Amino acid sequence: MPSTVRLDIPVLLPEAPDALDACVERLVKRLTGAPGLSQIHVAESPTGPQLCLHYDAKLLSPDEVRRKALQAGVEISRRFGHLVGWTQGVRHARHARSLEADLKAEPGLLEVGLDAAGAVRVEFDQNRITRDQLIKTLAGHGLTFSPSPSRPGLNTPQTTTPATTTIPGRRITPTMITPTEGFSAPTPN
């Protein structure tokens, strides 16, 4: 009967955003077939996804299994990077899809996800492009990267006069609402 070691995926692959990331699959493939390991798979636990390693206790100790998994995780993390955060510059859903397709064609970018709200997730080959080069590549496509969703103007009251937007046949002036306006509790009669 094989013994089992379970390791938290964020410990093995700190930059992988979730258990569905391609790096988790790379880790499973790298460890599959290693001497003494009989089965490797992802398992859910109350603390999050874990890599479950079944091994022959006659050939490997639990520490050796952990060491093999950690070493494989380090090697994968050195090669593949992840950029997850927010961008400014996405105008609408179709623009996001167009930018996503353009970015997928860039050298060294393996997976790209970009939505209309500006959320971005990029997996890249660090042998071909660095994180700084990737951020410059995003800028070359008109996107400003931020690791957090706080963007200029978000959650801060505007102090300037709103711009007037002209659409053929219509003139639109946005209404200014400060954080306290429009959210008052009803007064009892």
C-alpha positions as MATLAB code, in Angstrom:
seq = 'MPSTVRLDIPVLLPEAPDALDACVERLVKRLTGAPGLSQIHVAESPTGPQLCLHYDAKLLSPDEVRRKALQAGVEISRRFGHLVGWTQGVRHARHARSLEADLKAEPGLLEVGLDAAGAVRVEFDQNRITRDQLIKTLAGHGLTFSPSPSRPGLNTPQTTTPATTTIPGRRITPTMITPTEGFSAPTPN';
ca = [
       0.000    0.000    0.000;
       1.530    3.350   -1.035;
       2.106    6.124    1.481;
       0.949    9.689    0.811;
       2.363   13.185    1.256;
       0.129   16.212    0.644;
       1.669   19.623    0.015;
      -0.083   22.970   -0.441;
       0.204   24.109   -4.052;
       0.941   27.758   -3.075;
       4.004   26.484   -1.190;
       5.242   24.591   -4.256;
       4.291   27.238   -6.818;
       3.929   30.590   -5.034;
       3.072   32.588   -8.173;
       0.512   30.174   -9.625;
      -2.835   31.942   -9.250;
      -4.849   28.734   -8.831;
      -4.787   24.939   -9.130;
      -5.912   25.124  -12.767;
      -2.773   26.992  -13.799;
      -0.571   25.315  -16.411;
       2.345   25.278  -13.948;
       0.433   22.871  -11.707;
       0.042   20.556  -14.690;
       3.764   20.966  -15.439;
       4.573   20.022  -11.830;
       2.418   16.889  -11.998;
       4.033   15.887  -15.318;
       7.538   16.536  -14.013;
       6.999   14.321  -10.957;
       5.033   11.585  -12.739;
       7.254    8.594  -13.343;
       9.937    9.677  -10.873;
      11.452    6.660   -9.085;
       9.418    5.777   -6.004;
       6.399    7.942   -6.908;
       3.360    5.986   -8.065;
       0.672    8.659   -8.480;
       0.534   12.461   -8.369;
      -2.683   14.476   -8.505;
      -4.345   17.649   -7.214;
      -6.682   17.212   -4.258;
      -8.883   19.736   -2.506;
      -8.541   20.298    1.220;
     -10.143   22.727    3.685;
      -7.039   24.921    3.366;
      -7.050   24.911   -0.450;
      -5.641   22.822   -3.282;
      -2.858   20.404   -2.510;
      -0.551   18.199   -4.507;
      -1.092   14.627   -3.376;
       1.952   12.405   -3.898;
       1.617    8.645   -3.494;
       4.961    6.936   -2.988;
       6.638    3.671   -2.062;
       7.853    4.016    1.537;
      10.452    1.293    0.878;
      12.140    3.551   -1.701;
      11.520    7.092   -0.398;
      11.041    8.815    2.938;
       8.380   11.537    3.342;
      11.202   14.119    3.480;
      12.612   12.872    0.160;
       9.166   13.143   -1.431;
       8.781   16.709   -0.119;
      12.264   17.610   -1.337;
      11.536   16.237   -4.848;
       8.266   18.193   -5.046;
       9.805   21.420   -3.723;
      12.762   21.164   -6.118;
      10.453   20.597   -9.084;
       8.348   23.586   -7.972;
      11.431   25.811   -7.756;
      12.581   24.770  -11.246;
       9.154   25.477  -12.743;
       8.850   28.817  -10.889;
      12.259   29.922  -12.207;
      11.179   29.227  -15.758;
       7.551   30.381  -15.800;
       6.322   33.664  -14.367;
       2.857   35.004  -13.678;
       1.649   38.574  -13.832;
      -1.753   39.024  -12.206;
      -3.355   42.383  -11.547;
      -5.217   45.224  -13.180;
      -4.730   47.421  -16.198;
      -5.958   50.783  -17.321;
      -6.601   51.331  -20.993;
      -9.256   48.718  -21.794;
     -12.226   50.551  -23.284;
     -14.805   47.751  -23.644;
     -15.195   43.966  -24.005;
     -14.365   43.857  -27.720;
     -11.246   45.951  -27.107;
     -10.224   43.541  -24.320;
     -10.590   40.559  -26.691;
      -8.573   42.348  -29.380;
      -5.789   43.262  -26.927;
      -5.789   39.717  -25.548;
      -5.310   38.284  -29.052;
      -2.511   40.780  -29.799;
      -0.754   39.967  -26.530;
      -0.980   36.199  -27.149;
       1.086   36.770  -30.291;
       3.914   38.438  -28.331;
       7.088   36.325  -27.915;
       7.339   34.600  -24.544;
       3.704   35.060  -23.522;
       2.116   31.647  -22.999;
      -1.344   32.455  -21.640;
      -3.151   35.777  -21.538;
      -6.464   36.654  -19.946;
      -7.825   40.210  -20.072;
     -11.358   41.373  -19.360;
     -13.284   44.581  -19.947;
     -12.835   45.672  -16.313;
      -9.057   45.557  -16.801;
      -8.284   42.381  -14.837;
      -5.237   40.739  -16.387;
      -3.503   37.394  -15.960;
      -0.406   36.530  -17.988;
       1.783   33.450  -17.847;
       5.162   33.988  -19.464;
       8.423   32.187  -20.175;
      11.089   33.931  -18.102;
      13.779   32.604  -20.439;
      12.254   34.756  -23.186;
      10.819   37.827  -21.433;
      11.285   39.423  -18.012;
       8.536   40.852  -15.807;
       9.759   44.405  -16.560;
       9.778   43.706  -20.307;
       6.256   42.296  -20.003;
       5.014   45.449  -18.275;
       6.627   47.499  -21.074;
       4.934   45.230  -23.630;
       1.580   45.926  -21.963;
       2.377   49.658  -22.100;
       3.170   49.290  -25.804;
      -0.407   48.094  -26.235;
      -1.737   51.113  -24.329;
      -2.154   49.359  -20.973;
      -0.902   50.548  -17.593;
      -0.350   47.668  -15.156;
      -1.066   47.725  -11.422;
      -0.874   44.739   -9.052;
      -3.968   45.936   -7.167;
      -7.405   47.036   -8.333;
      -6.951   50.530   -6.925;
      -6.719   52.772   -9.927;
      -6.506   56.553  -10.093;
      -9.909   58.062   -9.372;
     -11.306   54.883   -7.796;
     -12.762   55.419   -4.309;
     -11.697   59.058   -4.278;
     -14.096   61.988   -4.700;
     -13.684   63.958   -7.897;
     -12.832   67.603   -7.445;
     -12.857   68.657  -11.075;
     -15.747   69.565  -13.305;
     -16.955   66.554  -15.273;
     -16.186   66.527  -18.974;
     -18.941   66.765  -21.508;
     -19.092   63.896  -23.966;
     -20.548   64.471  -27.393;
     -22.201   61.627  -29.274;
     -23.684   62.505  -32.694;
     -27.078   64.030  -31.929;
     -26.570   63.916  -28.120;
     -24.631   65.823  -25.518;
     -23.920   64.006  -22.228;
     -22.603   65.605  -19.056;
     -21.982   63.073  -16.265;
     -23.470   63.842  -12.876;
     -20.967   64.237  -10.069;
     -21.614   62.025   -7.024;
     -19.329   62.135   -4.032;
     -19.026   58.995   -1.861;
     -21.574   60.324    0.667;
     -24.167   61.579   -1.813;
     -26.903   59.270   -2.955;
     -26.317   56.784   -0.155;
     -28.106   58.356    2.789;
     -30.396   56.331    5.014;
     -34.105   57.166    4.828;
     -35.369   59.407    7.614;
     -38.286   58.125    9.696;
     -41.586   60.047    9.409;
];
